[in-house]
């Protein structure tokens, strides 16, 4: 008879099932897409075949299925660094090997229109989680070059407007992204201005964490971001669903492309 494993404070897994993600051994594919919003997982699941929905626990919704016959898991990260770290670590422990964040960002320069796409080839920022996993987080982190190239090539082949660029990550949505508490409030510091000076073309709340955690725990990672806002022009994309659907198509096809272009090991 198999003995049931019990969780401990050091390793709070029960029979291989993590304490946060609503899934267990054998449920997670090697390739995972990571949106932020759990509600978007249900939308994206309609674009897969042979879907298994593992449900939702807190901000984490998880499904697995097949995209163009390629095994694929979609797992939401929630907002910001702490929940993104939890998702990545538990996904890796359940078998994930390549992850692509598919989410939104605000552009910091006026020549990146809303509705377009940015592949974050580098990430900087002021996330509290990132420096715990990488000393390079104080400077900048790089995405997996093969995944970045595949994302750019795939988006361009679909006729979509896309560019690579450095993205800054902030743990704060309001003050840390120069949003005052009230319309008449004055801001003493421009965090977005400091990001621009360091070469960032956009700001989000997860990319730096995705790259730092993934590099430390052995995941190949990249970030594909839909531009839903532009802080230079103050434009805001109201209908974001077409962008979300394109994020899955780009990332799903890019994973297949990157896998086919990876040289096979000699037997």
XYZ file of N, CA and C in Angstrom:
801
model
N 0.846 -1.196 0.000
C 0.000 0.000 0.000
C 0.884 1.249 0.000
N 0.545 2.201 -0.884
C 1.295 3.452 -0.936
C 0.981 4.295 0.295
N 2.042 4.837 0.864
C 1.869 5.684 2.034
C 1.624 7.125 1.589
N 0.699 7.768 2.222
C 0.379 9.147 1.912
C 1.470 10.052 2.482
N 2.009 10.917 1.647
C 3.002 11.872 2.128
C 2.282 13.080 2.708
N 2.786 13.544 3.808
C 2.145 14.664 4.498
C 3.026 15.904 4.371
N 2.409 17.077 4.331
C 3.191 18.301 4.184
C 3.935 18.668 5.456
N 5.032 19.372 5.267
C 5.759 19.967 6.383
C 5.891 21.461 6.107
N 6.305 22.198 7.100
C 6.479 23.630 6.907
C 7.564 23.923 5.876
N 8.588 23.058 5.808
C 9.657 23.239 4.842
C 9.209 22.864 3.437
N 8.428 21.816 3.306
C 8.008 21.301 2.002
C 6.501 21.018 2.066
N 5.667 22.037 1.878
C 4.220 21.875 2.094
C 3.470 21.253 0.926
N 4.005 20.174 0.367
C 3.333 19.413 -0.683
C 2.661 18.192 -0.053
N 1.492 17.837 -0.561
C 0.799 16.641 -0.110
C 0.650 15.680 -1.285
N 1.285 14.526 -1.201
C 1.265 13.553 -2.298
C 1.659 14.200 -3.622
N 2.652 15.045 -3.590
C 3.150 15.691 -4.798
C 2.347 16.886 -5.255
N 1.290 17.215 -4.542
C 0.447 18.340 -4.915
C 0.883 19.584 -4.144
N 1.084 20.692 -4.846
C 1.581 21.897 -4.193
C 0.504 22.578 -3.361
N 0.908 23.487 -2.479
C -0.069 24.138 -1.618
C -0.879 25.238 -2.297
N -0.467 25.677 -3.496
C -1.145 26.805 -4.130
C -1.793 26.448 -5.469
N -1.054 25.865 -6.380
C -1.631 25.532 -7.681
C -2.624 24.383 -7.526
N -3.761 24.437 -8.243
C -4.804 23.415 -8.089
C -4.554 22.187 -8.969
N -3.347 21.663 -8.951
C -3.012 20.525 -9.813
C -1.904 19.721 -9.143
N -1.541 18.608 -9.781
C -0.566 17.733 -9.161
C 0.322 17.041 -10.177
N 1.002 15.985 -9.777
C 1.919 15.274 -10.665
C 1.236 14.812 -11.946
N 1.891 15.071 -13.087
C 1.371 14.661 -14.377
C 0.407 15.639 -15.014
N 0.066 16.702 -14.304
C -0.921 17.644 -14.831
C -0.305 18.778 -15.648
N 0.960 19.071 -15.437
C 1.605 20.235 -16.045
C 2.507 19.804 -17.206
N 2.321 20.440 -18.353
C 3.144 20.150 -19.530
C 4.501 20.828 -19.396
N 5.428 20.420 -20.258
C 6.751 21.043 -20.245
C 6.685 22.504 -20.661
N 5.732 22.847 -21.529
C 5.566 24.222 -21.998
C 4.360 24.855 -21.316
N 4.568 26.047 -20.760
C 3.523 26.723 -19.993
C 3.430 28.182 -20.412
N 2.214 28.653 -20.617
C 1.950 30.074 -20.817
C 1.410 30.639 -19.511
N 1.888 31.829 -19.159
C 1.561 32.417 -17.865
C 0.942 33.806 -18.047
N -0.389 33.879 -18.133
C -1.058 35.181 -18.072
C -1.177 35.611 -16.610
N -1.523 36.868 -16.391
C -1.701 37.307 -15.020
C -3.087 37.010 -14.488
N -4.109 37.376 -15.240
C -5.496 37.312 -14.811
C -6.034 35.881 -14.892
N -6.512 35.309 -13.787
C -7.083 33.953 -13.848
C -8.296 33.852 -14.755
N -9.039 34.939 -14.920
C -10.207 34.889 -15.807
C -9.806 34.697 -17.265
N -8.592 35.088 -17.624
C -8.138 34.915 -19.005
C -7.787 33.465 -19.311
N -7.544 32.673 -18.279
C -7.255 31.259 -18.509
C -8.463 30.577 -19.137
N -9.655 30.891 -18.649
C -10.881 30.303 -19.221
C -11.058 30.723 -20.671
N -10.772 31.984 -20.981
C -10.864 32.456 -22.363
C -9.889 31.699 -23.256
N -8.645 31.596 -22.826
C -7.623 30.954 -23.646
C -7.853 29.453 -23.761
N -8.491 28.855 -22.757
C -8.771 27.419 -22.812
C -9.692 27.071 -23.972
N -10.539 28.018 -24.385
C -11.438 27.763 -25.510
C -10.676 27.638 -26.819
N -9.413 28.003 -26.825
C -8.593 27.949 -28.031
C -7.726 26.696 -28.074
N -7.871 25.819 -27.078
C -7.120 24.576 -27.022
C -8.032 23.388 -27.318
N -7.417 22.271 -27.653
C -8.135 21.006 -27.787
C -7.798 20.113 -26.602
N -8.672 19.148 -26.347
C -8.449 18.139 -25.296
C -8.093 18.789 -23.964
N -8.914 19.730 -23.541
C -8.611 20.535 -22.359
C -9.016 19.819 -21.071
N -8.127 19.871 -20.097
C -8.445 19.480 -18.732
C -8.346 20.718 -17.860
N -9.443 21.045 -17.185
C -9.490 22.219 -16.317
C -9.299 21.757 -14.875
N -8.206 22.194 -14.265
C -7.900 21.777 -12.893
C -8.512 22.716 -11.853
N -9.199 23.749 -12.333
C -9.868 24.637 -11.408
C -9.006 25.824 -11.003
N -9.406 26.432 -9.925
C -8.746 27.653 -9.472
C -8.592 27.630 -7.955
N -7.434 28.066 -7.508
C -7.186 28.246 -6.083
C -6.547 29.622 -5.905
N -7.215 30.481 -5.185
C -6.794 31.878 -5.054
C -6.668 32.498 -6.450
N -5.492 33.082 -6.757
C -5.314 33.709 -8.067
C -4.811 32.751 -9.130
N -4.686 31.483 -8.806
C -4.080 30.512 -9.716
C -5.143 29.628 -10.366
N -5.356 29.817 -11.659
C -6.211 28.949 -12.459
C -5.309 28.179 -13.426
N -5.574 26.893 -13.605
C -4.690 26.047 -14.416
C -5.512 25.153 -15.338
N -5.129 25.120 -16.606
C -5.672 24.161 -17.564
C -4.513 23.575 -18.358
N -4.706 22.372 -18.862
C -3.759 21.766 -19.805
C -4.542 21.244 -20.997
N -3.924 21.303 -22.163
C -4.567 20.821 -23.375
C -3.556 20.737 -24.496
N -4.059 20.863 -25.710
C -3.180 20.789 -26.876
C -3.462 21.984 -27.776
N -2.388 22.660 -28.176
C -2.492 23.770 -29.112
C -1.811 23.341 -30.412
N -2.581 23.235 -31.486
C -2.037 22.690 -32.746
C -1.316 21.373 -32.492
N -1.937 20.544 -31.661
C -1.454 19.216 -31.277
C -0.202 19.254 -30.412
N 0.129 20.414 -29.876
C 1.300 20.551 -29.009
C 0.824 20.647 -27.560
N 1.339 19.814 -26.653
C 0.904 19.859 -25.253
C 1.236 21.215 -24.622
N 0.257 21.781 -23.931
C 0.439 23.126 -23.405
C -0.381 23.311 -22.135
N 0.238 23.917 -21.139
C -0.448 24.289 -19.910
C -0.566 25.805 -19.856
N -1.683 26.288 -19.326
C -1.855 27.716 -19.085
C -2.131 27.892 -17.600
N -1.334 28.724 -16.948
C -1.453 28.938 -15.506
C -1.368 30.422 -15.218
N -2.355 30.977 -14.541
C -2.311 32.395 -14.192
C -1.358 32.631 -13.028
N -0.761 33.811 -13.024
C 0.210 34.153 -11.984
C -0.338 35.101 -10.937
N -1.513 35.717 -11.208
C -1.934 36.807 -10.356
C -1.098 38.041 -10.660
N -1.227 39.055 -9.818
C -0.533 40.319 -10.033
C 0.714 40.404 -9.158
N 1.836 40.756 -9.774
C 3.020 41.101 -9.017
C 3.944 39.950 -8.680
N 5.011 40.299 -7.957
C 6.112 39.383 -7.722
C 5.830 38.173 -6.869
N 5.262 38.314 -5.674
C 5.109 37.147 -4.805
C 4.285 36.012 -5.415
N 3.134 36.340 -6.010
C 2.316 35.276 -6.578
C 2.955 34.694 -7.837
N 3.672 35.526 -8.600
C 4.368 35.016 -9.786
C 5.466 34.041 -9.384
N 6.191 34.345 -8.331
C 7.217 33.422 -7.831
C 6.602 32.086 -7.451
N 5.491 32.122 -6.728
C 4.830 30.884 -6.310
C 4.453 30.045 -7.529
N 3.851 30.676 -8.516
C 3.429 29.941 -9.707
C 4.617 29.287 -10.399
N 5.697 30.030 -10.596
C 6.851 29.505 -11.325
C 7.511 28.343 -10.585
N 7.723 28.500 -9.292
C 8.398 27.450 -8.533
C 7.561 26.177 -8.511
N 6.269 26.312 -8.282
C 5.430 25.111 -8.234
C 5.258 24.497 -9.616
N 5.187 25.319 -10.663
C 5.143 24.775 -12.022
C 6.400 23.981 -12.335
N 7.562 24.520 -11.972
C 8.821 23.819 -12.234
C 8.876 22.490 -11.486
N 8.390 22.479 -10.261
C 8.404 21.246 -9.479
C 7.434 20.206 -10.039
N 6.468 20.678 -10.837
C 5.508 19.753 -11.454
C 5.866 19.399 -12.898
N 7.014 19.885 -13.396
C 7.479 19.439 -14.710
C 7.606 20.495 -15.785
N 7.292 21.756 -15.494
C 7.463 22.803 -16.503
C 8.934 22.970 -16.857
N 9.204 23.264 -18.116
C 10.578 23.466 -18.578
C 10.744 24.781 -19.340
N 9.696 25.224 -20.055
C 9.739 26.505 -20.780
C 8.482 27.289 -20.425
N 8.675 28.556 -20.086
C 7.527 29.391 -19.734
C 7.576 30.690 -20.530
N 6.408 31.131 -20.945
C 6.295 32.436 -21.596
C 5.199 33.222 -20.884
N 5.580 34.354 -20.339
C 4.572 35.252 -19.789
C 3.812 35.891 -20.941
N 2.496 35.809 -20.910
C 1.656 36.490 -21.901
C 0.752 37.448 -21.131
N 1.093 38.709 -21.162
C 0.357 39.668 -20.367
C 0.388 41.052 -20.971
N 0.030 42.025 -20.171
C -0.056 43.390 -20.656
C 1.046 44.272 -20.117
N 1.246 45.398 -20.778
C 2.197 46.407 -20.331
C 1.723 47.767 -20.809
N 2.270 48.800 -20.206
C 2.089 50.157 -20.703
C 3.386 50.601 -21.363
N 3.270 51.134 -22.572
C 4.437 51.660 -23.261
C 4.890 52.954 -22.576
N 6.199 53.213 -22.617
C 6.761 54.435 -22.039
C 7.226 55.418 -23.099
N 7.130 55.018 -24.356
C 7.545 55.886 -25.462
C 6.386 56.000 -26.444
N 6.329 57.131 -27.147
C 5.126 57.400 -27.942
C 5.049 56.640 -29.253
N 6.136 55.953 -29.661
C 6.101 55.258 -30.945
C 5.736 53.778 -30.807
N 5.235 53.370 -29.642
C 4.731 52.004 -29.465
C 3.227 52.109 -29.237
N 2.421 51.823 -30.260
C 0.969 52.044 -30.141
C 0.286 50.962 -29.319
N -0.843 51.314 -28.712
C -1.659 50.303 -28.054
C -2.156 49.316 -29.112
N -2.279 48.065 -28.693
C -2.676 47.019 -29.627
C -1.507 46.340 -30.303
N -0.292 46.867 -30.116
C 0.894 46.217 -30.664
C 1.499 45.303 -29.587
N 2.671 44.746 -29.887
C 3.275 43.741 -29.006
C 4.747 44.034 -28.787
N 5.226 43.696 -27.597
C 6.633 43.829 -27.256
C 7.133 42.499 -26.717
N 8.261 42.042 -27.249
C 8.957 40.886 -26.690
C 10.040 41.440 -25.775
N 9.917 41.176 -24.500
C 10.856 41.729 -23.524
C 12.154 40.932 -23.561
N 13.107 41.420 -24.352
C 14.383 40.711 -24.413
C 15.226 40.957 -23.175
N 14.951 42.064 -22.467
C 15.636 42.357 -21.206
C 14.633 42.949 -20.226
N 14.916 42.789 -18.944
C 14.039 43.336 -17.911
C 14.870 43.991 -16.823
N 14.371 45.133 -16.357
C 14.939 45.822 -15.205
C 13.784 46.083 -14.244
N 14.027 46.862 -13.200
C 12.901 47.253 -12.372
C 13.213 47.308 -10.904
N 12.140 47.296 -10.118
C 12.286 47.406 -8.671
C 11.370 46.413 -7.963
N 11.351 45.198 -8.475
C 10.617 44.140 -7.803
C 11.384 43.681 -6.570
N 10.673 43.407 -5.491
C 11.321 42.898 -4.296
C 11.742 41.450 -4.420
N 11.061 40.679 -5.283
C 11.364 39.253 -5.430
C 12.601 39.019 -6.286
N 12.744 39.764 -7.375
C 13.805 39.487 -8.344
C 15.204 39.435 -7.728
N 15.606 40.377 -6.864
C 16.960 40.314 -6.299
C 17.195 39.104 -5.406
N 16.135 38.496 -4.889
C 16.303 37.286 -4.085
C 16.810 36.126 -4.931
N 16.485 36.149 -6.214
C 16.829 35.043 -7.103
C 18.017 35.349 -8.007
N 18.359 36.609 -8.175
C 19.435 36.944 -9.103
C 20.085 38.267 -8.716
N 21.412 38.251 -8.539
C 22.131 39.497 -8.279
C 22.119 40.392 -9.513
N 21.899 39.797 -10.690
C 21.843 40.582 -11.925
C 20.597 41.450 -11.987
N 19.635 41.187 -11.111
C 18.396 41.965 -11.132
C 18.655 43.439 -10.850
N 19.791 43.745 -10.206
C 20.117 45.146 -9.962
C 20.475 45.866 -11.254
N 20.890 45.127 -12.264
C 21.241 45.710 -13.561
C 20.146 45.385 -14.575
N 20.281 44.254 -15.250
C 19.222 43.828 -16.149
C 19.322 42.339 -16.377
N 18.207 41.740 -16.682
C 18.119 40.307 -16.928
C 17.749 40.076 -18.381
N 18.200 38.956 -18.934
C 17.932 38.642 -20.334
C 16.993 37.453 -20.452
N 16.105 37.519 -21.436
C 15.232 36.392 -21.748
C 16.003 35.324 -22.511
N 15.421 34.146 -22.615
C 16.027 33.090 -23.422
C 16.062 33.548 -24.879
N 17.241 33.596 -25.500
C 17.329 34.151 -26.855
C 16.564 33.355 -27.899
N 16.517 32.032 -27.763
C 15.783 31.227 -28.725
C 14.287 31.483 -28.679
N 13.751 31.618 -27.468
C 12.323 31.915 -27.341
C 12.012 33.321 -27.837
N 12.892 34.277 -27.533
C 12.674 35.655 -28.011
C 12.621 35.700 -29.531
N 13.586 35.059 -30.172
C 13.633 35.062 -31.634
C 12.391 34.405 -32.218
N 11.968 33.291 -31.610
C 10.782 32.590 -32.111
C 9.532 33.448 -31.951
N 9.417 34.174 -30.848
C 8.265 35.049 -30.634
C 8.222 36.170 -31.666
N 9.364 36.797 -31.917
C 9.423 37.886 -32.890
C 9.104 37.379 -34.295
N 9.716 36.260 -34.672
C 9.501 35.712 -36.015
C 8.041 35.306 -36.212
N 7.456 34.718 -35.184
C 6.072 34.251 -35.290
C 5.103 35.417 -35.411
N 5.292 36.434 -34.573
C 4.394 37.594 -34.623
C 4.493 38.301 -35.965
N 5.702 38.452 -36.479
C 5.889 39.117 -37.768
C 5.286 38.301 -38.904
N 5.396 36.983 -38.813
C 4.815 36.128 -39.849
C 3.286 36.242 -39.870
N 2.704 36.609 -38.729
C 1.258 36.790 -38.650
C 0.835 38.207 -39.043
N 1.804 39.037 -39.408
C 1.505 40.396 -39.822
C 1.188 41.344 -38.681
N 1.617 41.000 -37.462
C 1.340 41.825 -36.295
C 2.491 42.790 -36.029
N 2.173 43.908 -35.406
C 3.188 44.908 -35.079
C 3.869 44.493 -33.774
N 5.158 44.212 -33.851
C 5.897 43.717 -32.693
C 7.312 44.263 -32.726
N 7.909 44.410 -31.578
C 9.301 44.839 -31.482
C 9.905 44.273 -30.207
N 11.219 44.062 -30.194
C 11.876 43.700 -28.936
C 12.115 44.961 -28.118
N 12.316 44.803 -26.835
C 12.590 45.967 -26.015
C 12.805 45.615 -24.559
N 13.432 46.528 -23.863
C 13.657 46.379 -22.427
C 12.405 46.836 -21.677
N 11.972 46.017 -20.729
C 10.769 46.313 -19.951
C 11.134 46.451 -18.482
N 10.548 47.436 -17.832
C 10.747 47.641 -16.401
C 9.574 47.062 -15.627
N 9.876 46.464 -14.493
C 8.853 45.870 -13.638
C 8.770 46.633 -12.325
N 7.541 46.921 -11.915
C 7.311 47.607 -10.648
C 6.368 46.781 -9.792
N 6.634 46.733 -8.498
C 5.707 46.073 -7.577
C 4.465 46.914 -7.319
N 4.504 48.163 -7.738
C 3.430 49.103 -7.443
C 2.685 49.488 -8.718
N 1.361 49.465 -8.658
C 0.549 49.875 -9.800
C 0.274 51.377 -9.775
N 0.183 51.953 -8.611
C -0.174 53.367 -8.504
C 1.066 54.241 -8.331
N 1.559 54.412 -7.130
C 2.673 55.329 -6.914
C 3.905 54.931 -7.718
N 4.209 53.636 -7.765
C 5.396 53.168 -8.469
C 5.307 53.266 -9.977
N 4.111 53.579 -10.488
C 3.950 53.818 -11.920
C 3.417 55.233 -12.177
N 3.749 56.138 -11.259
C 3.435 57.569 -11.402
C 1.945 57.837 -11.528
N 1.121 57.040 -10.845
C -0.312 57.312 -10.809
C -0.638 57.934 -9.449
N -1.084 59.185 -9.426
C -1.364 59.838 -8.140
C -2.587 59.237 -7.466
N -2.658 59.442 -6.148
C -3.785 58.916 -5.387
C -5.072 59.672 -5.704
N -4.940 60.911 -6.106
C -6.087 61.732 -6.481
C -5.685 62.579 -7.680
N -6.682 63.044 -8.414
C -6.399 63.761 -9.657
C -5.504 64.972 -9.450
N -5.639 65.619 -8.305
C -4.872 66.838 -8.071
C -3.575 66.593 -7.307
N -3.286 65.331 -6.971
C -2.101 65.049 -6.170
C -0.829 65.275 -6.963
N 0.190 65.739 -6.267
C 1.495 65.963 -6.893
C 2.408 64.775 -6.598
N 3.189 64.362 -7.599
C 4.133 63.269 -7.436
C 5.530 63.833 -7.221
N 6.193 63.368 -6.162
C 7.518 63.881 -5.851
C 8.599 63.228 -6.706
N 8.357 62.008 -7.150
C 9.356 61.249 -7.908
C 8.708 60.640 -9.135
N 9.431 60.674 -10.266
C 8.950 60.011 -11.468
C 9.689 58.686 -11.632
N 9.043 57.615 -11.220
C 9.649 56.296 -11.387
C 9.715 55.925 -12.870
N 8.684 56.288 -13.622
C 8.699 55.980 -15.044
C 9.829 56.726 -15.746
N 10.100 57.948 -15.299
C 11.216 58.697 -15.872
C 12.549 58.002 -15.638
N 12.712 57.425 -14.453
C 13.958 56.699 -14.176
C 14.059 55.439 -15.020
N 12.917 54.791 -15.274
C 12.934 53.612 -16.139
C 13.312 54.000 -17.572
N 12.754 55.092 -18.059
C 13.082 55.558 -19.419
C 14.575 55.852 -19.548
N 15.161 56.461 -18.534
C 16.587 56.782 -18.573
C 17.445 55.534 -18.666
N 16.922 54.430 -18.178
C 17.657 53.159 -18.241
C 17.315 52.370 -19.505
N 16.561 52.979 -20.404
C 16.294 52.362 -21.699
C 15.038 51.539 -21.790
N 14.189 51.579 -20.765
C 12.960 50.785 -20.809
C 11.944 51.420 -21.740
N 11.283 50.581 -22.536
C 10.234 51.063 -23.442
C 8.851 50.749 -22.907
N 8.776 50.023 -21.788
C 7.486 49.667 -21.224
C 7.611 49.323 -19.760
N 6.457 49.242 -19.096
C 6.433 48.893 -17.675
C 5.331 47.869 -17.428
N 5.630 46.870 -16.586
C 4.631 45.894 -16.168
C 4.897 45.540 -14.715
N 4.321 44.439 -14.247
C 4.481 44.069 -12.844
C 5.030 42.657 -12.644
N 5.453 41.982 -13.724
C 5.893 40.584 -13.583
C 7.157 40.196 -14.337
N 7.518 40.867 -15.414
C 8.566 40.344 -16.304
C 9.904 40.141 -15.609
N 10.330 41.099 -14.789
C 11.605 40.941 -14.091
C 11.577 39.713 -13.182
N 10.438 39.445 -12.579
C 10.300 38.283 -11.703
C 10.330 36.990 -12.519
N 9.617 36.983 -13.644
C 9.625 35.809 -14.520
C 11.059 35.422 -14.886
N 11.859 36.394 -15.281
C 13.216 36.094 -15.751
C 14.141 35.718 -14.604
N 14.071 36.435 -13.493
C 14.991 36.148 -12.391
C 14.718 34.783 -11.769
N 13.461 34.501 -11.470
C 13.121 33.220 -10.855
C 13.419 32.071 -11.816
N 13.039 32.240 -13.084
C 13.230 31.159 -14.063
C 14.707 30.819 -14.232
N 15.546 31.826 -14.322
C 16.977 31.555 -14.493
C 17.546 30.810 -13.299
N 17.077 31.156 -12.112
C 17.607 30.520 -10.904
C 17.172 29.062 -10.789
N 15.944 28.747 -11.194
C 15.431 27.385 -10.993
C 15.485 26.540 -12.263
N 16.086 27.063 -13.338
C 16.347 26.243 -14.516
C 15.263 26.210 -15.565
N 14.386 27.215 -15.589
C 13.389 27.305 -16.639
C 13.890 28.206 -17.760
N 13.574 27.853 -19.007
C 13.772 28.788 -20.108
C 12.553 29.713 -20.137
N 12.798 31.016 -20.224
C 11.676 31.946 -20.071
C 11.791 33.132 -21.012
N 10.615 33.633 -21.381
C 10.520 34.855 -22.182
C 9.194 35.524 -21.836
N 9.051 36.786 -22.271
C 7.841 37.550 -21.969
C 7.318 38.203 -23.240
N 6.069 37.897 -23.565
C 5.384 38.494 -24.707
C 4.268 39.368 -24.157
N 4.335 40.669 -24.447
C 3.439 41.611 -23.811
C 2.598 42.357 -24.834
N 1.298 42.400 -24.582
C 0.404 43.216 -25.380
C 0.342 44.615 -24.790
N 0.404 45.608 -25.641
C 0.427 46.999 -25.178
C -1.016 47.468 -24.975
N -1.442 47.540 -23.716
C -2.815 47.966 -23.444
C -2.892 49.430 -23.024
N -1.732 50.050 -22.804
C -1.713 51.463 -22.452
C -0.428 52.102 -22.924
N -0.457 53.418 -23.113
C 0.756 54.161 -23.458
C 0.831 55.376 -22.541
N 1.830 55.397 -21.668
C 1.935 56.475 -20.697
C 2.469 57.758 -21.308
N 3.097 57.660 -22.480
C 3.586 58.864 -23.152
C 2.453 59.616 -23.840
N 1.478 58.879 -24.385
C 0.352 59.498 -25.099
C -0.939 59.471 -24.295
N -0.949 58.724 -23.176
C -2.123 58.531 -22.320
C -3.242 57.792 -23.037
N -2.882 56.980 -24.023
C -3.868 56.156 -24.727
C -4.120 54.880 -23.941
N -5.347 54.354 -24.009
C -5.736 53.135 -23.288
C -6.558 52.251 -24.207
N -6.184 50.971 -24.295
C -6.882 50.022 -25.157
C -8.091 49.464 -24.411
N -9.282 49.781 -24.885
C -10.498 49.384 -24.177
C -10.824 47.911 -24.413
N -10.817 47.452 -25.654
C -11.143 46.062 -25.979
C -9.843 45.260 -26.072
N -9.543 44.526 -25.005
C -8.262 43.823 -24.907
C -8.357 42.356 -25.342
N -9.582 41.845 -25.592
C -9.717 40.424 -25.897
C -8.990 39.996 -27.170
N -9.064 40.740 -28.287
C -8.308 40.312 -29.472
C -6.811 40.208 -29.210
N -6.287 41.122 -28.412
C -4.865 41.067 -28.059
C -4.565 39.802 -27.271
N -5.429 39.465 -26.309
C -5.233 38.258 -25.512
C -5.214 37.007 -26.380
N -6.128 36.931 -27.337
C -6.163 35.767 -28.215
C -4.899 35.687 -29.069
N -4.438 36.831 -29.548
C -3.206 36.834 -30.334
C -1.998 36.437 -29.499
N -1.997 36.807 -28.224
C -0.882 36.411 -27.360
C -0.742 34.897 -27.322
N -1.870 34.194 -27.210
C -1.793 32.730 -27.185
C -1.323 32.192 -28.530
N -1.859 32.714 -29.626
C -1.451 32.228 -30.946
C 0.040 32.453 -31.184
N 0.525 33.642 -30.837
C 1.949 33.929 -31.039
C 2.804 33.014 -30.178
N 2.502 32.968 -28.871
C 3.329 32.195 -27.960
C 3.242 30.697 -28.234
N 2.032 30.202 -28.509
C 1.890 28.780 -28.792
C 2.655 28.361 -30.030
N 2.528 29.133 -31.103
C 3.261 28.809 -32.329
C 4.760 29.006 -32.158
N 5.154 29.988 -31.334
C 6.584 30.223 -31.105
C 7.226 29.064 -30.357
N 6.507 28.476 -29.413
C 7.047 27.317 -28.699
C 7.269 26.151 -29.653
N 6.337 25.968 -30.563
C 6.495 24.901 -31.562
C 7.662 25.215 -32.488
N 7.768 26.483 -32.919
C 8.853 26.902 -33.794
C 10.208 26.722 -33.109
N 10.304 27.177 -31.863
C 11.573 27.089 -31.136
C 11.983 25.644 -30.917
N 11.012 24.769 -30.669
C 11.320 23.358 -30.470
C 11.816 22.723 -31.751
N 11.205 23.081 -32.878
C 11.617 22.485 -34.153
C 12.979 22.984 -34.602
N 13.358 24.193 -34.150
C 14.632 24.763 -34.558
C 15.772 24.416 -33.614
N 15.460 23.759 -32.474
C 16.502 23.365 -31.531
C 17.222 22.128 -32.058
N 18.551 22.181 -32.186
C 19.277 21.015 -32.677
C 19.065 19.805 -31.762
N 18.789 18.662 -32.364
C 18.588 17.454 -31.581
C 19.919 16.910 -31.059
N 19.887 16.402 -29.822
C 21.105 15.829 -29.260
C 21.449 14.530 -29.982
N 22.753 14.278 -30.083
C 23.205 13.047 -30.716
C 22.880 11.853 -29.831
N 22.466 10.819 -30.499
C 22.108 9.614 -29.724
C 23.382 8.889 -29.286
